[in-house]
XYZ file of C-alpha atoms in Angstrom:
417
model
C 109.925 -79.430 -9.876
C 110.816 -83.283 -11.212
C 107.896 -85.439 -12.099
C 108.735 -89.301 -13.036
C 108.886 -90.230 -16.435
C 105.586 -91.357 -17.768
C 107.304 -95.031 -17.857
C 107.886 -94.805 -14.003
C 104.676 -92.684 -13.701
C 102.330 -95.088 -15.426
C 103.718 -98.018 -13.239
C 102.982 -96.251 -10.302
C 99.552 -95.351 -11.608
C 98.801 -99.014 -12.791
C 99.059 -100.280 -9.143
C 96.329 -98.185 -7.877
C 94.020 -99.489 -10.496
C 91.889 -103.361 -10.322
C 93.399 -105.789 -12.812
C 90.560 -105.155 -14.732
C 90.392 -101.290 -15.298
C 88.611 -99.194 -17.554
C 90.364 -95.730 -18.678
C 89.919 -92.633 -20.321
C 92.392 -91.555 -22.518
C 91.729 -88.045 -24.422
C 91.278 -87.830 -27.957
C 92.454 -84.745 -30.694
C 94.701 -82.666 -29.966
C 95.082 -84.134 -26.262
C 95.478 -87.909 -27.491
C 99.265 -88.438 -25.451
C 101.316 -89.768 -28.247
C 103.699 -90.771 -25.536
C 101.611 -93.573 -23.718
C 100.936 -95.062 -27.131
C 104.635 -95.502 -27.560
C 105.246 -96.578 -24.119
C 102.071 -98.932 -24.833
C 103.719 -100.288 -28.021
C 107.100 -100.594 -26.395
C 105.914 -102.916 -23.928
C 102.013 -104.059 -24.322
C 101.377 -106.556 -21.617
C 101.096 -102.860 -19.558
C 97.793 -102.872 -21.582
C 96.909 -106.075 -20.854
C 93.491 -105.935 -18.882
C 92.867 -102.730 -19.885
C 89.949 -101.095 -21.355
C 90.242 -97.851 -22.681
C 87.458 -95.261 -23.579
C 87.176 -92.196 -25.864
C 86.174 -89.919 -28.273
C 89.496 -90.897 -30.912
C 88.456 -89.197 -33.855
C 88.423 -90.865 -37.228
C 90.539 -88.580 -39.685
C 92.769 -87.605 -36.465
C 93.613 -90.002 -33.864
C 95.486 -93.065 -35.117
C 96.407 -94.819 -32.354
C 94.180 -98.465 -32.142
C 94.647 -98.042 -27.877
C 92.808 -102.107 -28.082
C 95.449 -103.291 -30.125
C 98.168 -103.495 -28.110
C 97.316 -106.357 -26.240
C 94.546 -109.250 -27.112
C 93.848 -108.498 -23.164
C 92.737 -104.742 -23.780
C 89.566 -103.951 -25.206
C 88.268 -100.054 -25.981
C 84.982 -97.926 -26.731
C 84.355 -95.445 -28.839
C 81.963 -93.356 -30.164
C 83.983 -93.137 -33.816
C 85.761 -96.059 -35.958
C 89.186 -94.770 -36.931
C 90.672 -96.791 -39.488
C 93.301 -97.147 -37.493
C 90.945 -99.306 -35.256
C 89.530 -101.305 -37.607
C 91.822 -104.386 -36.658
C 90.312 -104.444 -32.904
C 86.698 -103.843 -34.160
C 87.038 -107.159 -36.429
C 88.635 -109.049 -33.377
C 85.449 -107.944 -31.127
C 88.044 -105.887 -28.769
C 86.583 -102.197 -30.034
C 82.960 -101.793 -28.910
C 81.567 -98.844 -31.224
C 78.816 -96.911 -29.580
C 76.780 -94.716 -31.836
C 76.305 -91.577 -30.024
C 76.611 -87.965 -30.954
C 79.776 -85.850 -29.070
C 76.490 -84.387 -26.567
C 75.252 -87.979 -26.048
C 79.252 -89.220 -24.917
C 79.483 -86.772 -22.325
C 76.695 -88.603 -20.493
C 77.550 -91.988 -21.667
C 81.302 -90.766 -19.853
C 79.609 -89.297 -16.924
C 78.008 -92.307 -16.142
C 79.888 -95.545 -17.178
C 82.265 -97.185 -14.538
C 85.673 -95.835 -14.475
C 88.346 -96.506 -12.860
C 91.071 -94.123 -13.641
C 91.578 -91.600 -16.819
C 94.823 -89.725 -18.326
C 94.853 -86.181 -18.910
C 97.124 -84.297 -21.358
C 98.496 -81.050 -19.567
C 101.055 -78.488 -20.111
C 103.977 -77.696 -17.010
C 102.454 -76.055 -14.246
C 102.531 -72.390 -14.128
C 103.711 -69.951 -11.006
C 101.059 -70.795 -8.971
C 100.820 -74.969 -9.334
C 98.174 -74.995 -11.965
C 98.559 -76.844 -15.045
C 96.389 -76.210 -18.259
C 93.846 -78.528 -20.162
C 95.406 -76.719 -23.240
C 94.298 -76.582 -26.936
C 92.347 -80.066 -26.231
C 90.039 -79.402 -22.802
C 86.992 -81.536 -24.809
C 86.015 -84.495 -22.418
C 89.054 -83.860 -19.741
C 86.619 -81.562 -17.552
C 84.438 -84.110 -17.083
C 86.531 -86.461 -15.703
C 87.692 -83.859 -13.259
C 84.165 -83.838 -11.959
C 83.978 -87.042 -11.332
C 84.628 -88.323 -8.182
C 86.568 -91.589 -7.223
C 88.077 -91.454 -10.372
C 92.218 -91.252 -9.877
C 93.619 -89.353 -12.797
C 97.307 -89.503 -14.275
C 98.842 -85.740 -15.247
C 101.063 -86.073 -18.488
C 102.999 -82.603 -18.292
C 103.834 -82.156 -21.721
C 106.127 -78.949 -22.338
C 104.774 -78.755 -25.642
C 101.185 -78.322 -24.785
C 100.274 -74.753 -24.814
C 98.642 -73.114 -22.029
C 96.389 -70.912 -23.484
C 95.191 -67.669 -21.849
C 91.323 -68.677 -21.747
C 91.571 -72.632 -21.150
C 90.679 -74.324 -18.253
C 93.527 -74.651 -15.653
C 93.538 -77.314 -12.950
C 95.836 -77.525 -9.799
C 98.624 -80.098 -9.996
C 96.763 -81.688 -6.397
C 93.953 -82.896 -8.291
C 95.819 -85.256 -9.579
C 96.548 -88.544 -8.208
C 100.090 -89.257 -10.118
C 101.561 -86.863 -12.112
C 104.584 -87.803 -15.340
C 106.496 -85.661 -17.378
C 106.622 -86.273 -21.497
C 107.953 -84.468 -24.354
C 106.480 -86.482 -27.097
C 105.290 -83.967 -29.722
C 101.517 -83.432 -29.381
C 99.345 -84.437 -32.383
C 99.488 -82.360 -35.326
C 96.875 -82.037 -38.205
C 98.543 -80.485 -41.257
C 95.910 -78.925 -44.225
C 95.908 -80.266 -47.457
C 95.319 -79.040 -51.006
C 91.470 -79.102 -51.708
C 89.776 -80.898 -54.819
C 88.543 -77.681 -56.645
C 84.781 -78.713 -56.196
C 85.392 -77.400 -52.513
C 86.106 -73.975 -53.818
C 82.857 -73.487 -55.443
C 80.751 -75.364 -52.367
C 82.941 -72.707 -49.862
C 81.777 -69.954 -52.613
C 77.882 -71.552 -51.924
C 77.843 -71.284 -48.527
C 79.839 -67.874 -48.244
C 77.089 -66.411 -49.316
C 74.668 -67.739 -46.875
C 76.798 -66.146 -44.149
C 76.382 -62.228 -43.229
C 77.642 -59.824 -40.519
C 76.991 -60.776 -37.206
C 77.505 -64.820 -37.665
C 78.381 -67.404 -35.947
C 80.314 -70.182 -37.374
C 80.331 -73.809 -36.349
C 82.387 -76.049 -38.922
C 83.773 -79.418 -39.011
C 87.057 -80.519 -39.211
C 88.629 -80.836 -43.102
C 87.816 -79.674 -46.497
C 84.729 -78.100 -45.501
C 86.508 -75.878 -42.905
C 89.619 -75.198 -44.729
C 87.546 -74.230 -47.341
C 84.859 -72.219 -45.514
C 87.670 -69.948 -43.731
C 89.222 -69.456 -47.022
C 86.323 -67.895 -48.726
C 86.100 -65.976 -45.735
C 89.345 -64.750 -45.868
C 89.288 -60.867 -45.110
C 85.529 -60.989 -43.526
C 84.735 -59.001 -40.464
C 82.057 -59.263 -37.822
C 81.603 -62.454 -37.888
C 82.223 -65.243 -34.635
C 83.455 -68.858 -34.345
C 81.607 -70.947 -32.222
C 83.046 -74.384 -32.660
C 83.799 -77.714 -31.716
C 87.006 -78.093 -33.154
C 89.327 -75.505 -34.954
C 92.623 -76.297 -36.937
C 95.163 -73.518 -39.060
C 92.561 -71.742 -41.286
C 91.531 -70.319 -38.298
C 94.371 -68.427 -38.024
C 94.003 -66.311 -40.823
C 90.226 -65.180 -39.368
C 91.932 -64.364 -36.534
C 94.691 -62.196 -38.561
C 91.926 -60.368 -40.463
C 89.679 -59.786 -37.999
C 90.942 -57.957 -34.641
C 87.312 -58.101 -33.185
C 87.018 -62.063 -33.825
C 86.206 -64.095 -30.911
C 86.625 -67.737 -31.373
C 84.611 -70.204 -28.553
C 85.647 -74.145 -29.302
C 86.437 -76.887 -27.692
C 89.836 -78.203 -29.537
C 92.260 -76.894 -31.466
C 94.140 -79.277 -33.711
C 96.663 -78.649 -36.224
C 100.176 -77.801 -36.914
C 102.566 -75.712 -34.583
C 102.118 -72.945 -35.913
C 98.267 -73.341 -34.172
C 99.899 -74.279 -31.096
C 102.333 -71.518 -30.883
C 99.080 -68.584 -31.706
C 97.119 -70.193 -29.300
C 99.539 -70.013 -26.883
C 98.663 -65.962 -26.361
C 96.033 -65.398 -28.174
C 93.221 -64.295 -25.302
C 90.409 -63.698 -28.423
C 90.134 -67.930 -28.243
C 88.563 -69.598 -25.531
C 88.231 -73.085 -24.597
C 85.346 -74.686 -23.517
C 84.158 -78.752 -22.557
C 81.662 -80.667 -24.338
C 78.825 -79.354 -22.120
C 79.410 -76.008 -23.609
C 80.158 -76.623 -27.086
C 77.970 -79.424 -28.069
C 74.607 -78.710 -26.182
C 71.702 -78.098 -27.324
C 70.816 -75.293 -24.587
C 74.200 -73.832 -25.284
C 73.758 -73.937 -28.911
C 70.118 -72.570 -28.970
C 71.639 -69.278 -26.939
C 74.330 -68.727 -29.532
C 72.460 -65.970 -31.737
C 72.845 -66.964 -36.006
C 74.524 -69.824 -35.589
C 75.910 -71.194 -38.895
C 76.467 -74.864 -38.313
C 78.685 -75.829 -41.361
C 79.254 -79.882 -41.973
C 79.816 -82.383 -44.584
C 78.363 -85.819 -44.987
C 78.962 -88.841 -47.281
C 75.535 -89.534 -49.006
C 72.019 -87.123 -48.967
C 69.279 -88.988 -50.199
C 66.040 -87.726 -52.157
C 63.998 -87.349 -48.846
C 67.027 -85.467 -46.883
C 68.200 -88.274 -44.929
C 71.996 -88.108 -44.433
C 74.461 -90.531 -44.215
C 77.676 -89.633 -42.579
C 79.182 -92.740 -41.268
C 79.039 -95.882 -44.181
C 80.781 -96.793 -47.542
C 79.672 -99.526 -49.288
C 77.979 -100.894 -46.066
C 80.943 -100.428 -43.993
C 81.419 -98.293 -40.703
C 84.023 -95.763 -41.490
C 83.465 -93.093 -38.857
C 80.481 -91.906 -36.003
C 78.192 -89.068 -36.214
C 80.388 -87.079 -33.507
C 78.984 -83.332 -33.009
C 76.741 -83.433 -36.271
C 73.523 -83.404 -35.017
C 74.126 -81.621 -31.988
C 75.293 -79.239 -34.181
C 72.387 -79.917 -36.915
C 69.961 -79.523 -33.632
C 71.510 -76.366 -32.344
C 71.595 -74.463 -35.558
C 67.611 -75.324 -35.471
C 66.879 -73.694 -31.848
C 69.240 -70.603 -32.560
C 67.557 -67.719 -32.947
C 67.724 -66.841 -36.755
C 69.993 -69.715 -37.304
C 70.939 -71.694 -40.196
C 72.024 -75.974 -40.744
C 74.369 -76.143 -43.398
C 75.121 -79.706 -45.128
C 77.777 -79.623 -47.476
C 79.066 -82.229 -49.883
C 80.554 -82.736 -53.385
C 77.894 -84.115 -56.212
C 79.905 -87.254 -57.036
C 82.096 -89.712 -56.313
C 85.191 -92.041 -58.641
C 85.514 -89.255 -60.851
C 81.934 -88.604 -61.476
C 80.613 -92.502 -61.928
C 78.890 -92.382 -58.659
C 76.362 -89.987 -57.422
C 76.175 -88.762 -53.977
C 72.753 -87.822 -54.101
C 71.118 -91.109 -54.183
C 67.736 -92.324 -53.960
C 67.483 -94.045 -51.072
C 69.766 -94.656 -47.828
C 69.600 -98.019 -46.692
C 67.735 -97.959 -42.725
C 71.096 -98.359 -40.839
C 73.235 -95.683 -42.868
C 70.785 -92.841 -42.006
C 72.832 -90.920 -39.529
C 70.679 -87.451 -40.127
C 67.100 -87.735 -40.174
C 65.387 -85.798 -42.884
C 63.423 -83.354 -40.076
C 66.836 -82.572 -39.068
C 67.910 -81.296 -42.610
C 67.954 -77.661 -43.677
C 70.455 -76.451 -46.503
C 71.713 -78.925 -48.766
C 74.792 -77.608 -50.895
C 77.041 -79.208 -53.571
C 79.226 -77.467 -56.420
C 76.491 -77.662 -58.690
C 73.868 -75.340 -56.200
C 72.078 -74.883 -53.188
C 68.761 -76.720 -51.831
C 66.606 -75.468 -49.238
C 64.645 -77.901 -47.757
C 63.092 -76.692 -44.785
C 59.556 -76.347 -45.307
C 59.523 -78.102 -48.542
C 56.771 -80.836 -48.948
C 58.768 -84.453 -49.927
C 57.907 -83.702 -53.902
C 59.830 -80.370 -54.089
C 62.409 -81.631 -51.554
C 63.347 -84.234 -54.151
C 62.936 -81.709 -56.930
C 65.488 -79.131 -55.062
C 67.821 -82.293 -54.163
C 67.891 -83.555 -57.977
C 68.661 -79.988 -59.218
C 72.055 -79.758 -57.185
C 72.997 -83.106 -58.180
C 75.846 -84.086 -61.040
C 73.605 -83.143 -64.487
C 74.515 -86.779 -65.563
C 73.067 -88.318 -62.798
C 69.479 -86.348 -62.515
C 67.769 -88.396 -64.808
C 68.151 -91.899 -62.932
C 67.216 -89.695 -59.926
C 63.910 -88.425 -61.576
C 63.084 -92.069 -62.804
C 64.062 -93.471 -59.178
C 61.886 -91.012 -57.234
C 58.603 -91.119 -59.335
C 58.988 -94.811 -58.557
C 59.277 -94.369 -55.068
C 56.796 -91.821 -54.917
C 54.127 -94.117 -56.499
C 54.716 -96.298 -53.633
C 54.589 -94.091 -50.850
């Protein structure tokens, strides 16, 4: 069957919208490449647009507000790449956690959202892919017209949701290539952290990581491990090599994102399934996922265990996305277990990343929500731990150059408390 090109499509689609229009437009894996193009080709198409999302900052590059100085976006992360529209006041940044978007999406006006989707099948369903994520939601949701990119390079994987081609209300065909995430080498400090937390993790785990360093490294320590499950927000190549190792794995997530090699594996492989939001981010999903091993990384941990995962120097550089819910869920599971991973220092060593004191609006992790703390240098458990031998345990995994300005700092701040 023909569908219009997404030029033709999205002209179509346009028409049924207001002049003002707000409209969802996937992030990860299912950001469509192709609209940005067509966007940059010819912005005024933008103009009066605003566009929400969950655009990931480390993944999604596109700045969808930038187009046009008549578009405007918002997003629960700050992308570099959307710096620019942020400064001009066209990027609203929200600061909610992946859990806390799917209501904010459930509820806010819309008026029309585009879906990433491969070709239909036999029967006239098309798949939500390696990126389902938000995209169920907006199925849900009624009055709101959506626009079917049918992408022949989106995999329709055996366990992802699939949707039939009449629920939507304009349908396009595109062969831009879908968004790839290729791995990088890791700085050698991520070795020994992945060595850390390795052995926290026994038969019968299950593993929630983030995106990066910390899960490239994580599944590479891992490498060869049995019994163990993935139950995760996002996955990218490393999980491939679980998957090799392990006939038994099953693997529960909500994205994949990585290079085509990912794509092509998912493609048959019926031991991954995709989920929404609602099932990977929850906290009553989490809490019924037995030994849940929620693996992340953050920028700063001060002395009291408040994290910051979101500011340099003062400056936004990213949102909290799953990391409490995750933080939270690992909590409620039954005989689970929050991991917080991070390397000791910063510039080559001059700056520490176990500091003092976070500054009130860079705490993006409360200290109640903090459990294991690990850098190169060791391991800190911190549940339970009264605030002097949380800052003990915090100073001892910190760079040995750096403890002694830590120790001075905190019997300071302890005399004031």
């Amino acid at each position: 069957m023909p569908f219009p090109s997404l030029a033709d499509a999205f002209e179509q689609f346009r028409h049924r919208l207001p002049a003002r229009a707000r409209l969802f437009i996937g992030g990860a894996s299912g950001e469509p490449l192709g609209l940005a193009r067509l966007f940059k080709a010819d912005p005024e198409l933008t103009s009066g647009l605003t566009f929400l999302g969950a655009w990931i900052a480390g993944i999604n590059v596109t700045d969808w507000a930038g187009f046009h100085h008549e578009a405007s976006a918002e997003t629960i992360f700050l992308p570099p790449a959307q710096r620019p529209s942020f400064e001009a006041g066209r990027t609203r940044f929200l600061p909610l956690s992946y859990s806390q978007a799917w209501h904010w999406m459930a509820a806010t006006p819309l008026d029309g959202a585009v879906l990433l989707v491969s070709p239909p099948d036999a029967d006239g369903n098309v798949s939500l892919g390696v990126s389902p994520d938000f995209s169920p939601l907006m199925l849900a949701r009624s009055g709101v017209p959506l626009l079917g990119i049918i992408n022949p390079q989106m995999p329709a994987p055996p366990n992802s949701p699939k949707v039939p081609l009449s629920k939507f209300a304009q349908l396009a065909e595109d062969d831009a290539p879908i968004l790839e995430l290729p791995g990088g080498p890791l700085p050698p400090a991520f070795e020994t952290i992945a060595g850390h937390i390795a052995a926290l993790i026994d038969e019968g785990d299950a593993l929630q990581f983030g995106v990066g360093n910390v899960q490239q490294a994580i599944l590479s320590a891992l490498k060869g491990r049995r019994g163990l499950r993935i139950y995760s927000g996002m996955v990218s190549d490393p999980v491939l090599g679980m998957l090799d190792a392990d006939p038994t794995l099953r693997v529960d997530t909500g994205v994949a994102t990585g290079t085509k090699a990912l794509y092509d594996r998912m493609a048959t492989e019926p031991r991954v399934h995709f989920h929404p939001v609602s099932k990977t981010h929850f906290a009553s999903a989490l809490a019924a996922v037995p030994r849940l091993r929620a693996i992340n990384s953050v920028i700063e941990v001060d002395l009291f265990g408040q994290a910051n995962a979101e500011f340099i120097n003062g400056r936004q550089v990213a949102g909290q996305g799953g990391l409490n819910d995750f933080l939270r869920g690992a909590a409620l599971s039954e005989g689970g277990l929050a991991i917080t991973a991070l390397m000791a220092t910063a510039k080559g060593g001059e700056i520490s990343r176990i500091v003092p004191r976070l500054p009130p609006d860079a705490v993006t992790v409360m200290r109640t929500d903090m459990d294991v703390v690990i850098t190169e240098i060791g391991t800190a458990r911190l549940r339970g731990k009264s605030i002097d031998a949380r800052a003990e345990a915090l100073i001892s995994i910190a760079d040995p150059q750096h403890r002694p300005m830590l120790a001075e700092e905190w019997e300071a701040m302890r005399r004031r408390i």
